[in-house]
Amino acid sequence: VADLSDRRTRPNLEQVARRAGVSRATVSRVVNGLATVDPDLRRRVEDAIGELGYVPNLAARSLVTRRTDTLALVVAEPDFRVFGDPFFSGIVRGVNLECQSAGLHMLLLMAQTSGDLGYIDAYLRTAPVDGVLLISEHAQDDPWPRSFARHGMPFVMGGRPVVDDPDVLYVDNDNVGGARSAAERLLDRGATRIGTVAGPRDMSAGVDRLTGFRAALGRRYRASRVEHSDFTMGGGEAATRRLLERCPDLDGLFVASDLMALGALRALADAGRRVPDDVAIVGFDDVEAAAMATPPLTTVRQETVLQGRAMVRLFLAHHRPGARRAAADGIPEITPDQRSVLLPVQLVERSSG
Amino acid sequence: VADLSDRRTRPNLEQVARRAGVSRATVSRVVNGLATVDPDLRRRVEDAIGELGYVPNLAARSLVTRRTDTLALVVAEPDFRVFGDPFFSGIVRGVNLECQSAGLHMLLLMAQTSGDLGYIDAYLRTAPVDGVLLISEHAQDDPWPRSFARHGMPFVMGGRPVVDDPDVLYVDNDNVGGARSAAERLLDRGATRIGTVAGPRDMSAGVDRLTGFRAALGRRYRASRVEHSDFTMGGGEAATRRLLERCPDLDGLFVASDLMALGALRALADAGRRVPDDVAIVGFDDVEAAAMATPPLTTVRQETVLQGRAMVRLFLAHHRPGARRAAADGIPEITPDQRSVLLPVQLVERSSG
DNA sequence: TTGTATGCGTTATCAC
DNA sequence: GTGATAACGCATACAA
């Protein structure tokens, strides 16, 4: 028995084989769990592995298998957003969680500045990675999906890409359904002149939430009661002012993000409208500040941790055909024939609307 | 010219060599920047690399070099803390930053539950990683440093380990100096009966901040004016109550963390003491809420991003003797003979004390 | 079921 | 300064 557990002098297959009195191939089969091994030999090999403290050399393995069992999670946002915004941190947590349970490593890449984008693009061509999970809100002119596809790098997107491409895998929250519930909530409360502060036209979350809103309102929908903005608090405030000016009789408002909704609350207060008595309001995202707002904001919650986990599972379904994974914890079973996953969202009822 | 840029059919050294009319060895030298190559040949090789879109195979490289150019960042905290607490997220950002500029990959591991600790320990023995950066606040009975040392896994700690071990590398903020400035600030404001809510005795941040406090007060220090607590808001509030009961004439208070200080503010308000008029108070950490508190909290800021960066640099200084890195951006130059780095902290003056 | 032999793409050690 | 050539540790096709 030599130097157990010192990584600088790791034993290799050869040494385990000698100790167990078998060939390298047999040890390899045991290590990889190929059932076709005599129970007796298997025992001897396992003993030898334990005694020597054998650990496979992953570099050697991936040299021959051409796999690294590592996924890169690329967040095309400045890092302070990644850690500050619960949307991103939830996804990171979910990806991390699911990678662990699938025996994968997670490489985290953050594109701080736009200059980093080129760097990361180049980096990913050499990175020891089997695939990429990409979260980017600038889906409009996003060059990455094309770049990945061109380089033959498997990838899964978080959020539906605006430009429709049947070859792109993605996991998204049910923005359409969530917006529909939000609008229906306003209708249920008796609002009849309902407007919306919508998100950007070049982001799928913006587009889809407007779609759901419109679907719920049906013929009560008025294009004049729509203002587009940029998912920021300041933008939401300004858009709400414009809306109030144009439609002073508004009695219901769906705001496509909580950040914008916080701005809307301010605009309404400034205009002397009471919430929810004069104007009922529903947001989207369920950020932490939503519950603290005055009045507490009714909103739509998306399970971002689940989204992260589903991204990993969608990747596995397509690029690890072998390992079939059962449904679990709110994630539906994902089969290789589906190119996307849509996760349910939930209305969180508070007093604002 | 064949299939540029498809990672499934990457060219290798051999093909580049053939195209450039040289040997594999020469190509390798060019790729690795070994100066001993004829400028002419170098040109031809570089051209071939560009034309073929050659990218080195990292698995093959690390098989022979026994390096992976990857660092694991292990955060022994539940992930919601990692992303919620600016202390951790700052370190993650710093490590990520410095890894990028050093051409290293960063593997992020979070130990959610205590069960994960064992998992991660086992995992790290097989992980394709050159070393570990460890952030753990439970430094007291922390088994990891010993485990790493035993396995021969190079590592750097964030924060000074409580149990003194000359072989352990670490990067810490100047807790002693910061606490000293805080106490001096209270003295300067004319406080004469100064107490402190100290941190846990089994965490170095707790110990060191008390040390600095005591040093600043000198013979004005009274053991009866010290209450230990647990770095949480509730704990800080309770400790402050106990302190006020025992020393009703307190006119200055150093609280060893902002979270505890927020609790202290509440306790003081409940007791009818005005801040800073009756009791001046200084915290530590400069969390976001400190500036928002009423009154805004004077506190000590630590540059956690810098701490993360310094951890990477300390690792490199010891385990990559070749590459000497110049000082930059507030990080002092780090030489292989120093086992630890102490980063300066800064008093942030606001109205609470 | 087991063993033998080959190749994965690189770096490193030699001669030249 | 350059080119053969031998490792590195593993998986796997094939032979037994």
XYZ file of C-alpha atoms (C1' of nucleotides) in Angstrom:
738
model
C 0.000 0.000 0.000
C 1.658 3.158 -1.189
C 0.721 6.778 -1.082
C -3.013 6.788 -0.807
C -4.780 9.982 -1.591
C -1.971 12.186 -2.754
C -2.950 13.590 -6.081
C 0.645 14.180 -7.053
C 1.328 10.473 -7.136
C -1.947 9.126 -8.323
C -1.984 5.501 -9.303
C -3.261 4.700 -12.771
C -5.253 1.897 -14.310
C -2.108 -0.117 -14.899
C -1.184 -0.233 -11.236
C -4.697 -1.090 -10.157
C -4.710 -3.859 -12.746
C -1.468 -5.334 -11.497
C -2.643 -5.275 -7.916
C -5.922 -6.939 -8.803
C -4.222 -9.408 -11.115
C -6.266 -8.446 -14.156
C -5.816 -6.372 -17.276
C -6.223 -2.645 -17.679
C -9.299 -3.217 -19.778
C -11.073 -5.030 -16.999
C -10.346 -2.301 -14.524
C -11.628 0.220 -17.003
C -14.828 -1.748 -17.382
C -15.339 -1.845 -13.650
C -14.675 1.843 -13.284
C -17.204 2.630 -15.975
C -19.778 0.179 -14.681
C -19.988 -2.045 -17.760
C -22.017 -4.951 -16.429
C -20.064 -7.550 -18.361
C -17.597 -8.303 -15.605
C -17.307 -11.414 -13.489
C -18.511 -10.640 -9.946
C -15.361 -12.136 -8.484
C -12.997 -10.068 -10.553
C -15.122 -7.018 -9.967
C -14.677 -7.441 -6.244
C -10.929 -7.778 -6.546
C -10.736 -4.718 -8.740
C -12.887 -2.682 -6.406
C -10.704 -3.672 -3.499
C -7.576 -2.659 -5.344
C -9.161 0.649 -6.260
C -9.997 1.301 -2.646
C -6.593 0.289 -1.359
C -4.716 2.394 -3.866
C -7.104 5.300 -3.718
C -7.433 5.225 -7.455
C -9.119 8.160 -9.152
C -9.551 8.322 -12.927
C -7.521 10.884 -14.809
C -10.122 13.008 -16.509
C -7.742 14.512 -19.021
C -6.811 11.112 -20.326
C -10.404 10.061 -20.383
C -11.627 13.070 -22.274
C -8.751 12.796 -24.708
C -10.173 9.541 -25.920
C -13.890 10.028 -25.321
C -13.812 13.566 -26.648
C -16.015 14.645 -23.808
C -15.251 16.786 -20.799
C -18.451 16.405 -18.796
C -18.364 20.129 -18.314
C -20.979 22.691 -19.266
C -20.307 26.390 -19.618
C -22.922 28.756 -18.324
C -22.507 32.022 -20.144
C -24.266 35.056 -18.789
C -24.075 37.934 -21.204
C -24.575 40.515 -18.513
C -22.264 42.526 -16.311
C -21.427 40.492 -13.239
C -23.058 42.872 -10.798
C -26.330 42.055 -12.468
C -25.634 38.363 -12.318
C -25.265 38.528 -8.596
C -27.637 41.346 -7.850
C -30.597 40.308 -9.935
C -32.466 37.314 -8.521
C -33.447 36.348 -12.043
C -29.899 35.514 -12.978
C -28.794 34.176 -9.651
C -31.762 31.810 -9.662
C -30.733 30.409 -12.994
C -27.140 30.010 -11.907
C -28.310 28.142 -8.844
C -30.541 25.874 -10.880
C -27.848 25.046 -13.396
C -25.393 24.368 -10.624
C -27.855 22.116 -8.844
C -28.721 20.037 -11.864
C -25.128 19.764 -13.017
C -24.166 18.361 -9.664
C -26.827 15.719 -9.755
C -25.870 14.786 -13.300
C -22.187 14.492 -12.540
C -21.278 17.479 -14.652
C -18.992 20.372 -13.908
C -20.151 23.925 -14.349
C -17.932 26.598 -15.783
C -19.272 30.090 -15.164
C -18.513 32.782 -17.708
C -19.695 36.328 -17.351
C -19.397 38.883 -20.086
C -18.837 42.080 -18.213
C -18.332 44.513 -21.022
C -19.257 44.232 -24.658
C -15.557 43.790 -25.345
C -15.653 40.583 -23.375
C -18.168 39.178 -25.779
C -15.536 38.707 -28.443
C -13.183 37.303 -25.866
C -15.696 34.781 -24.670
C -16.617 33.814 -28.173
C -13.003 33.021 -28.915
C -12.544 31.435 -25.541
C -15.418 29.056 -25.994
C -13.848 27.593 -29.101
C -11.001 26.293 -27.015
C -12.738 25.797 -23.676
C -12.827 22.271 -22.312
C -16.577 22.153 -22.527
C -19.219 19.865 -24.019
C -21.753 22.592 -24.510
C -22.962 26.017 -23.576
C -25.972 27.292 -21.710
C -26.556 30.876 -22.716
C -28.481 33.554 -20.920
C -28.718 36.758 -22.811
C -31.400 39.354 -22.769
C -30.150 41.089 -25.849
C -31.606 38.368 -27.921
C -32.344 40.643 -30.824
C -29.016 41.123 -32.497
C -27.349 38.355 -30.572
C -24.595 36.856 -32.686
C -23.889 33.958 -30.387
C -26.450 31.390 -31.394
C -25.217 31.651 -34.942
C -21.635 31.548 -33.803
C -22.214 28.442 -31.727
C -24.114 26.736 -34.468
C -21.355 27.509 -36.937
C -18.679 26.114 -34.670
C -20.704 23.018 -33.949
C -20.926 23.875 -30.282
C -24.086 22.435 -28.734
C -26.036 25.014 -26.786
C -29.267 25.761 -24.982
C -30.725 29.219 -24.571
C -32.442 30.603 -21.518
C -35.410 32.496 -22.878
C -36.952 32.215 -26.305
C -34.851 33.857 -29.005
C -36.768 36.610 -30.780
C -35.663 35.487 -34.181
C -37.387 32.195 -34.679
C -35.026 29.345 -35.452
C -36.336 25.798 -35.249
C -32.842 24.501 -34.571
C -32.313 26.485 -31.394
C -33.041 24.759 -28.104
C -34.418 26.950 -25.351
C -36.160 26.963 -21.996
C -38.512 29.789 -21.224
C -41.075 30.794 -18.679
C -44.644 30.970 -19.848
C -44.638 34.690 -20.407
C -47.775 34.562 -22.516
C -49.718 32.624 -19.901
C -48.420 34.754 -17.065
C -49.432 37.967 -18.751
C -52.819 36.479 -19.490
C -53.375 35.634 -15.812
C -52.276 39.105 -14.850
C -54.748 40.732 -17.207
C -57.507 38.370 -16.143
C -56.821 39.296 -12.557
C -57.448 42.942 -13.408
C -60.642 42.028 -15.250
C -61.823 39.969 -12.284
C -61.313 42.944 -10.035
C -63.694 44.875 -12.210
C -61.291 47.027 -14.140
C -62.655 47.924 -17.558
C -60.157 50.377 -19.036
C -56.948 48.411 -18.782
C -53.626 49.548 -20.159
C -50.139 48.076 -20.142
C -46.565 49.194 -19.897
C -44.998 46.656 -22.221
C -41.372 45.612 -22.519
C -39.058 46.172 -25.468
C -40.189 44.906 -28.844
C -36.845 43.263 -29.440
C -36.939 41.013 -26.398
C -39.073 37.929 -26.389
C -40.177 38.524 -22.812
C -41.468 41.912 -23.921
C -43.228 40.549 -26.963
C -44.742 37.504 -25.269
C -46.090 39.366 -22.278
C -47.841 41.792 -24.571
C -49.255 38.895 -26.537
C -50.718 37.312 -23.418
C -52.135 40.616 -22.258
C -53.805 41.187 -25.571
C -55.224 37.676 -25.670
C -56.822 38.073 -22.241
C -58.414 41.386 -23.066
C -59.858 40.251 -26.369
C -62.014 42.944 -27.876
C -61.506 45.139 -24.843
C -57.917 45.615 -25.949
C -56.989 49.120 -27.115
C -53.718 49.816 -28.869
C -53.857 53.340 -27.493
C -53.490 51.958 -23.993
C -50.104 50.390 -24.703
C -46.782 52.059 -23.926
C -43.485 50.332 -24.592
C -40.545 50.764 -22.255
C -37.226 49.211 -21.325
C -37.732 47.051 -18.222
C -36.125 49.687 -15.961
C -37.711 51.583 -13.113
C -37.160 54.991 -14.680
C -38.512 53.780 -17.991
C -41.598 52.378 -16.325
C -42.243 55.637 -14.540
C -41.999 57.689 -17.711
C -44.134 55.289 -19.709
C -46.824 55.376 -17.048
C -46.889 59.161 -17.163
C -47.362 59.106 -20.916
C -50.104 56.549 -20.539
C -51.942 58.540 -17.886
C -51.786 61.633 -20.010
C -53.270 59.885 -22.995
C -55.851 57.821 -21.074
C -56.770 59.670 -17.894
C -59.618 57.254 -17.169
C -57.362 54.206 -16.828
C -58.474 51.905 -14.004
C -56.197 48.903 -14.512
C -52.551 48.550 -15.450
C -50.437 45.545 -16.321
C -46.744 46.361 -16.140
C -44.516 43.823 -17.832
C -41.807 43.835 -15.165
C -41.681 44.592 -11.457
C -38.905 47.090 -11.877
C -41.090 49.048 -14.269
C -44.049 48.526 -11.954
C -42.174 50.178 -9.103
C -41.686 53.161 -11.372
C -45.356 53.024 -12.280
C -46.318 53.149 -8.600
C -44.318 56.308 -8.255
C -45.911 57.891 -11.318
C -49.380 57.009 -10.074
C -48.650 58.451 -6.647
C -47.369 61.646 -8.233
C -50.544 61.855 -10.298
C -52.619 61.486 -7.177
C -54.118 58.124 -8.143
C -54.708 55.665 -5.356
C -53.600 52.052 -5.848
C -55.552 49.875 -6.133
C -58.715 51.935 -5.642
C -58.299 54.252 -8.624
C -55.941 52.107 -10.623
C -55.273 48.431 -9.958
C -51.819 47.285 -10.980
C -50.122 43.935 -11.611
C -46.425 43.451 -12.287
C -44.226 40.589 -13.484
C -41.177 38.791 -12.057
C -41.815 38.847 -8.313
C -38.560 40.539 -7.423
C -37.870 40.951 -3.753
C -38.778 44.638 -3.707
C -42.250 43.831 -5.048
C -43.434 42.538 -1.695
C -41.946 45.539 0.105
C -43.531 48.141 -2.157
C -46.431 50.297 -0.970
C -48.831 48.889 -1.644
C -47.365 45.375 -1.975
C -47.311 44.493 -5.643
C -49.437 41.781 -7.158
C -47.185 40.102 -9.659
C -46.288 36.955 -11.573
C -43.631 34.666 -10.233
C -41.317 32.668 -12.459
C -39.301 29.817 -11.046
C -35.879 30.721 -12.279
C -34.137 27.949 -10.388
C -36.337 25.521 -12.258
C -35.474 27.238 -15.487
C -31.785 26.673 -14.867
C -32.369 23.044 -14.066
C -34.522 22.553 -17.131
C -31.808 24.026 -19.317
C -29.384 21.366 -18.177
C -31.967 18.666 -18.693
C -32.852 19.839 -22.157
C -29.184 19.765 -23.024
C -28.829 16.238 -21.694
C -31.920 15.030 -23.503
C -30.405 16.110 -26.791
C -26.738 15.485 -26.295
C -26.676 12.513 -23.921
C -29.247 10.278 -25.571
C -28.356 7.424 -23.270
C -29.171 8.761 -19.856
C -32.914 9.116 -19.610
C -33.887 11.335 -16.724
C -37.240 11.055 -14.974
C -39.421 14.058 -14.261
C -38.774 15.580 -10.867
C -39.536 18.542 -8.666
C -41.764 20.371 -11.072
C -39.632 19.735 -14.121
C -41.514 17.732 -16.728
C -39.756 14.831 -18.387
C -37.908 16.123 -21.389
C -37.589 14.002 -24.512
C -35.150 14.481 -27.373
C -37.920 15.377 -29.778
C -38.835 18.596 -28.030
C -36.790 21.627 -28.883
C -38.024 23.795 -26.069
C -39.480 23.722 -22.574
C -42.115 26.127 -21.302
C -42.282 26.465 -17.528
C -45.473 27.487 -15.743
C -45.583 30.761 -13.845
C -47.812 31.760 -10.978
C -49.813 34.804 -10.033
C -48.850 36.147 -6.607
C -51.784 38.079 -5.212
C -51.044 41.125 -3.109
C -52.954 44.295 -2.498
C -51.923 46.430 -5.472
C -54.330 44.784 -7.861
C -8.744 24.503 -46.792
C -11.104 22.155 -45.064
C -13.691 22.608 -42.365
C -12.649 25.714 -40.529
C -14.096 26.273 -37.139
C -16.118 23.142 -36.579
C -15.080 21.738 -33.266
C -16.178 18.253 -34.248
C -13.467 18.088 -36.888
C -10.724 20.081 -35.318
C -7.364 19.925 -36.996
C -4.441 18.852 -34.835
C -0.792 19.723 -34.623
C 0.064 17.142 -37.223
C -2.119 18.707 -39.879
C -0.882 22.191 -39.137
C 2.657 20.883 -39.373
C 2.068 19.281 -42.743
C 0.468 22.417 -44.100
C 3.332 24.585 -42.881
C 5.926 22.074 -44.030
C 7.461 21.696 -40.589
C 7.396 19.202 -37.762
C 4.852 18.892 -34.968
C 7.459 20.023 -32.494
C 7.938 23.329 -34.243
C 4.245 24.005 -34.363
C 4.025 23.232 -30.678
C 6.814 25.692 -29.971
C 5.046 28.401 -31.905
C 1.762 27.732 -30.166
C 3.438 27.964 -26.782
C 5.490 31.005 -27.663
C 8.933 29.467 -27.163
C 11.160 32.134 -28.639
C 13.588 29.699 -30.212
C 11.898 29.578 -33.580
C 13.065 30.994 -36.882
C 10.921 34.034 -37.754
C 10.286 32.654 -41.211
C 9.013 29.315 -40.011
C 7.011 31.024 -37.312
C 5.205 33.028 -39.951
C 4.402 29.961 -42.004
C 3.131 28.142 -38.946
C 0.993 31.050 -37.849
C -0.517 31.255 -41.303
C -1.322 27.570 -41.290
C -2.903 27.882 -37.868
C -5.069 30.719 -39.079
C -6.091 28.982 -42.277
C -6.967 25.734 -40.564
C -8.553 27.378 -37.545
C -6.373 25.313 -35.295
C -7.191 25.265 -31.579
C -5.124 23.266 -29.087
C -6.739 20.249 -27.501
C -6.650 21.007 -23.812
C -7.251 17.437 -22.719
C -4.187 16.245 -24.565
C -2.174 19.125 -23.229
C -3.120 18.598 -19.632
C -2.563 14.866 -19.953
C 1.106 15.539 -20.462
C 1.599 18.757 -18.546
C -0.468 17.529 -15.617
C -2.122 20.885 -15.424
C -5.641 21.935 -16.249
C -5.365 25.714 -15.930
C -8.546 25.571 -13.945
C -9.176 26.794 -10.419
C -12.090 25.714 -8.277
C -13.752 28.349 -6.158
C -15.472 26.601 -3.289
C -17.953 28.572 -1.257
C -18.997 26.682 1.815
C -22.253 28.540 2.112
C -25.756 27.944 0.865
C -26.058 29.356 -2.628
C -28.650 31.957 -1.720
C -26.031 33.534 0.466
C -23.452 33.372 -2.262
C -25.663 35.398 -4.516
C -27.469 37.475 -1.948
C -24.572 38.556 0.212
C -22.358 41.152 -1.456
C -19.419 39.820 0.505
C -19.479 36.534 -1.342
C -20.558 37.847 -4.675
C -17.715 40.355 -4.566
C -15.207 37.606 -4.067
C -16.690 35.517 -6.838
C -16.462 38.486 -9.147
C -12.875 39.162 -8.204
C -11.797 35.576 -8.694
C -13.566 35.436 -12.016
C -11.927 38.665 -13.138
C -8.425 37.644 -12.225
C -8.810 34.155 -13.638
C -9.812 35.606 -16.957
C -6.808 37.867 -17.130
C -4.523 35.002 -16.164
C -5.940 32.636 -18.751
C -7.457 30.358 -16.153
C -10.859 28.760 -16.002
C -13.006 29.085 -12.920
C -15.080 26.218 -11.610
C -17.676 27.355 -9.094
C -18.687 24.943 -6.360
C -21.251 25.787 -3.735
C -21.884 23.636 -0.727
C -25.560 24.076 -0.123
C -26.128 21.712 2.732
C -23.667 20.204 5.124
C -24.209 16.921 3.299
C -22.729 18.511 0.228
C -19.502 19.080 2.066
C -18.609 15.424 1.906
C -19.673 15.310 -1.704
C -17.495 18.238 -2.620
C -14.574 16.855 -0.723
C -14.770 13.649 -2.699
C -15.475 15.524 -5.876
C -12.412 17.694 -5.558
C -10.156 14.676 -5.534
C -11.198 13.862 -9.053
C -11.985 17.348 -10.348
C -9.926 18.581 -13.263
C -8.476 21.383 -11.210
C -5.031 22.727 -10.355
C -6.063 24.119 -7.022
C -8.814 25.348 -4.802
C -9.797 28.743 -3.492
C -11.855 28.272 -0.378
C -14.241 30.661 1.277
C -15.671 29.389 4.481
C -16.821 31.309 7.479
C -16.979 28.259 9.685
C -13.269 28.319 9.989
C -13.309 26.886 13.469
C -13.907 23.211 12.932
C -13.289 23.342 9.228
C -11.933 20.005 8.049
C -11.113 21.153 4.547
C -7.717 22.726 4.893
C -6.468 19.521 6.442
C -8.194 17.461 3.799
C -6.663 19.484 0.984
C -3.247 19.381 2.536
C -3.484 15.632 2.954
C -4.488 15.092 -0.643
C -1.768 17.399 -1.868
C -4.280 19.791 -3.346
C -2.921 23.335 -3.449
C -5.305 25.843 -1.950
C -5.759 29.412 -0.803
C -8.188 30.496 1.882
C -10.293 33.617 1.886
C -10.046 34.929 5.414
C -7.506 34.017 8.047
C -8.084 30.548 9.510
C -8.648 30.719 13.259
C -6.365 27.817 13.944
C -2.948 29.116 13.108
C -1.117 27.043 10.536
C 1.994 28.492 8.914
C 1.476 26.307 5.855
C -1.914 27.707 4.980
C -2.062 30.472 2.385
C -4.747 33.079 2.877
C -5.941 36.524 1.877
C -7.739 38.598 4.425
C -8.976 42.103 4.934
C -7.278 44.131 7.590
C -9.871 43.484 10.241
C -7.591 44.602 13.029
C -6.773 47.897 11.351
C -10.368 48.502 10.335
C -11.636 47.992 13.843
C -8.928 50.259 15.132
C -10.008 53.067 12.772
C -13.590 52.550 13.797
C -12.781 52.865 17.481
C -10.543 55.854 16.854
C -13.365 57.504 14.993
C -15.557 57.171 18.085
C -12.775 58.565 20.268
C -12.320 61.486 17.898
C -15.986 62.295 18.180
C -15.520 62.621 21.900
C -17.037 59.376 23.074
C -15.481 58.220 26.328
C -17.469 55.176 27.386
C -17.181 53.005 24.317
C -18.495 49.457 24.060
C -18.558 46.879 21.290
C -20.780 44.179 19.954
C -18.143 41.692 18.896
C -18.398 38.772 16.504
C -18.104 35.078 17.328
C -14.963 33.950 19.107
C -14.506 31.101 16.662
C -14.307 33.246 13.553
C -11.166 35.153 12.763
C -13.135 38.204 11.654
C -14.755 38.239 15.075
C -11.488 37.822 16.925
C -9.477 40.299 14.852
C -12.035 43.066 14.983
C -12.135 42.808 18.734
C -8.352 42.899 18.835
C -8.252 46.120 16.831
C -10.955 47.680 18.951
C -9.089 46.867 22.107
C -5.813 48.171 20.734
C -7.352 51.524 19.849
C -8.969 51.990 23.226
C -5.871 51.108 25.191
C -6.448 51.632 28.887
C -9.917 52.984 28.214
C -10.938 49.458 27.250
C -13.372 47.742 29.639
C -14.125 44.050 29.313
C -17.549 44.739 30.786
C -18.423 46.770 27.699
C -18.002 43.815 25.347
C -20.842 41.594 24.177
C -20.284 38.747 21.736
C -22.847 37.894 19.103
C -23.260 36.035 15.850
C -23.045 38.539 12.986
C -26.826 38.503 12.434
C -29.251 41.368 12.820
C -31.282 39.709 15.557
C -28.145 38.765 17.435
C -26.858 42.308 17.216
C -30.093 43.691 18.556
C -30.134 41.343 21.553
C -26.481 41.934 22.335
C -27.011 45.681 22.264
C -29.888 45.376 24.719
C -27.724 43.408 27.121
C -24.972 45.966 26.760
C -27.284 48.902 27.425
C -28.638 47.217 30.491
C -25.197 46.621 31.910
C -23.696 49.960 30.878
C -26.487 52.541 30.691
C -24.005 55.382 30.277
C -22.573 54.082 26.988
C -21.881 56.898 24.526
C -20.025 55.050 21.761
C -20.527 51.652 20.156
C -18.469 49.696 17.676
C -20.481 46.890 16.115
C -18.376 44.292 14.350
C -20.710 43.857 11.371
C -23.284 46.026 9.618
C -25.975 43.414 9.962
C -25.502 43.452 13.714
C -25.276 47.237 13.611
C -28.709 47.464 11.997
C -30.016 45.426 14.908
C -28.169 47.720 17.290
C -29.852 50.758 15.736
C -33.184 49.191 16.429
C -32.283 48.371 20.042
C -31.048 51.908 20.605
C -34.206 53.382 19.131
C -36.317 51.154 21.360
C -34.302 52.301 24.351
C -34.932 55.891 23.413
C -31.293 56.714 22.678
C -30.627 59.108 19.853
C -27.937 58.214 17.315
C -25.389 59.741 17.166
C -26.203 62.321 19.830
C -26.592 59.957 22.767
C -24.672 57.039 21.342
C -22.379 57.214 18.333
C -22.138 53.985 16.387
C -19.797 52.519 13.786
C -20.337 49.267 11.921
C -18.225 47.049 9.676
C -18.620 45.686 6.109
C -20.409 48.530 4.322
C -23.315 46.451 3.133
C -25.800 48.156 0.888
C -28.368 48.625 3.642
C -25.846 50.542 5.752
C -26.193 53.654 3.635
C -29.983 53.390 3.678
C -30.284 53.016 7.425
C -31.579 55.850 9.613
C -29.298 57.394 10.396
C -26.886 56.323 7.641
C -24.310 54.056 9.186
C -20.667 54.955 9.509
C -18.837 51.752 8.711
C -15.689 50.105 7.393
C -15.533 49.050 3.786
C -13.612 46.016 2.627
C -12.844 45.547 -1.038
C -14.083 42.041 -1.564
C -13.516 42.093 -5.306
C -9.898 42.851 -4.566
C -9.830 40.017 -2.086
C -10.968 37.584 -4.750
C -8.360 38.859 -7.151
C -5.633 38.660 -4.552
C -6.541 35.065 -3.812
C -5.877 34.118 -7.409
C -2.634 36.049 -7.414
C -1.420 34.478 -4.217
C -2.138 31.085 -5.710
C -0.214 31.939 -8.856
C 2.729 33.319 -6.908
C 3.107 30.000 -5.156
C 2.106 27.515 -7.786
C 3.148 29.205 -11.017
C 6.605 30.394 -10.093
C 7.352 31.353 -13.670
C 4.780 33.999 -14.370
C 5.618 37.049 -12.314
C 2.665 39.386 -12.094
C 3.081 43.103 -11.515
C 1.115 44.976 -8.901
C -2.083 46.456 -10.226
C -5.298 48.142 -9.247
C -4.698 48.239 -5.547
C -3.298 44.735 -5.305
C 0.274 44.767 -4.057
C 2.813 42.617 -5.837
C 2.785 39.206 -4.279
C 5.982 37.189 -3.949
C 6.281 33.461 -3.303
C 7.777 34.024 0.116
C 4.670 35.548 1.583
C 2.063 33.162 2.874
C -0.695 35.704 3.247
C -1.980 39.004 1.952
C -3.622 41.643 4.103
C -5.801 44.104 2.214
C -6.419 47.622 3.487
C -9.929 48.635 4.490
C -11.433 52.081 4.618
C -13.601 53.984 7.021
C -16.773 55.274 5.377
C -17.997 58.270 7.315
C -21.718 58.783 7.600
C -23.870 60.410 10.224
C -24.317 57.586 12.731
C -20.953 58.069 14.366
C -16.136 -12.715 -20.087
C -11.263 -11.293 -20.514
C -6.913 -9.702 -22.500
C -4.125 -7.372 -26.314
C -3.198 -3.712 -29.040
C -4.019 0.747 -30.875
C -4.862 5.625 -30.898
C -6.479 10.090 -28.807
C -3.200 15.177 -29.400
C 0.029 17.084 -26.877
C 4.633 18.183 -24.581
C 9.335 16.918 -23.561
C 13.763 14.613 -24.410
C 16.763 13.776 -27.109
C 19.789 13.788 -31.158
C 21.092 16.498 -35.088
C 17.039 26.020 -34.453
C 14.746 21.787 -35.873
C 12.933 17.121 -36.211
C 12.175 12.280 -34.633
C 10.242 9.793 -30.852
C 8.685 8.495 -26.427
C 5.614 9.170 -22.914
C 0.949 10.843 -20.580
C -3.632 7.509 -18.900
C -7.466 6.024 -20.711
C -11.248 3.612 -23.744
C -12.302 0.495 -27.155
C -12.246 -2.650 -31.351
C -10.893 -6.945 -31.855
C -9.003 -11.445 -30.847
C -9.147 -15.113 -27.816
